[in-house]
Amino acid sequence: MLEVEVKYRNADRTAAIATLLNWGATLTQDRTDVDLYFQAPDRDLKATDEAFRLRRIGPKNYLTYKGPRRDTETKTRAEIEVPLGDGDAAATDMERMLVALGYRPVMTVRKKRRVYQFHRDGFDLEACFDSVDRVGEFVELEILAEEAQYEAAKAGLLAAAAELGLSEKEPRSYLGLVLEAQNAPA
């Protein structure tokens, strides 16, 4: 499955949400994500433009691999997300196992996320309004699509972003932004 995604800064959230509601969007989640990113033992994930993380959403735990990005207009990449057991113990055990296998924890990224879901141009879309610790406010639009649907999904995503008034694209990942903020001179 491909994740076709685009992220924006400095959006007029009130106007974007009003437009989403006019389109019939529904607020489906109001949550906090805690993502612990890892560096692989066999390759530099930053150099290969991949990502690997342990995601915690409340008691739920997931391992997520994101492949290299396919284009610069969107952040399209293969995504594999595997649900794990719930709770702190399961997350701690998975972290310990990954470290034992040679994975190195890199950074934890925390965000508060409000997720709106809607259907448009033949696709189910998510609009995520994110407040990311240390780096600010963002809006992400996302479609999960099969390979054969890639071009249509990309066009639909970019059209929805334009109609929502989103214009200041943020090409960097939340991990990259948090690492930059951590390393910025005081």
PDB file of N, CA and C in Angstrom, residues 22 51 97:
ATOM      1  N   ASN A  22     -18.069  21.197   5.486  1.00  0.00           N
ATOM      2  CA  ASN A  22     -18.954  21.379   4.327  1.00  0.00           C
ATOM      3  C   ASN A  22     -18.861  20.210   3.362  1.00  0.00           C
ATOM      4  N   ALA A  51      12.113   5.260   7.043  1.00  0.00           N
ATOM      5  CA  ALA A  51      11.841   5.521   8.459  1.00  0.00           C
ATOM      6  C   ALA A  51      11.317   4.246   9.107  1.00  0.00           C
ATOM      7  N   MET A  97      13.673  -5.522  22.418  1.00  0.00           N
ATOM      8  CA  MET A  97      14.003  -6.487  21.374  1.00  0.00           C
ATOM      9  C   MET A  97      14.692  -5.791  20.194  1.00  0.00           C
TER      10      MET A  97
END
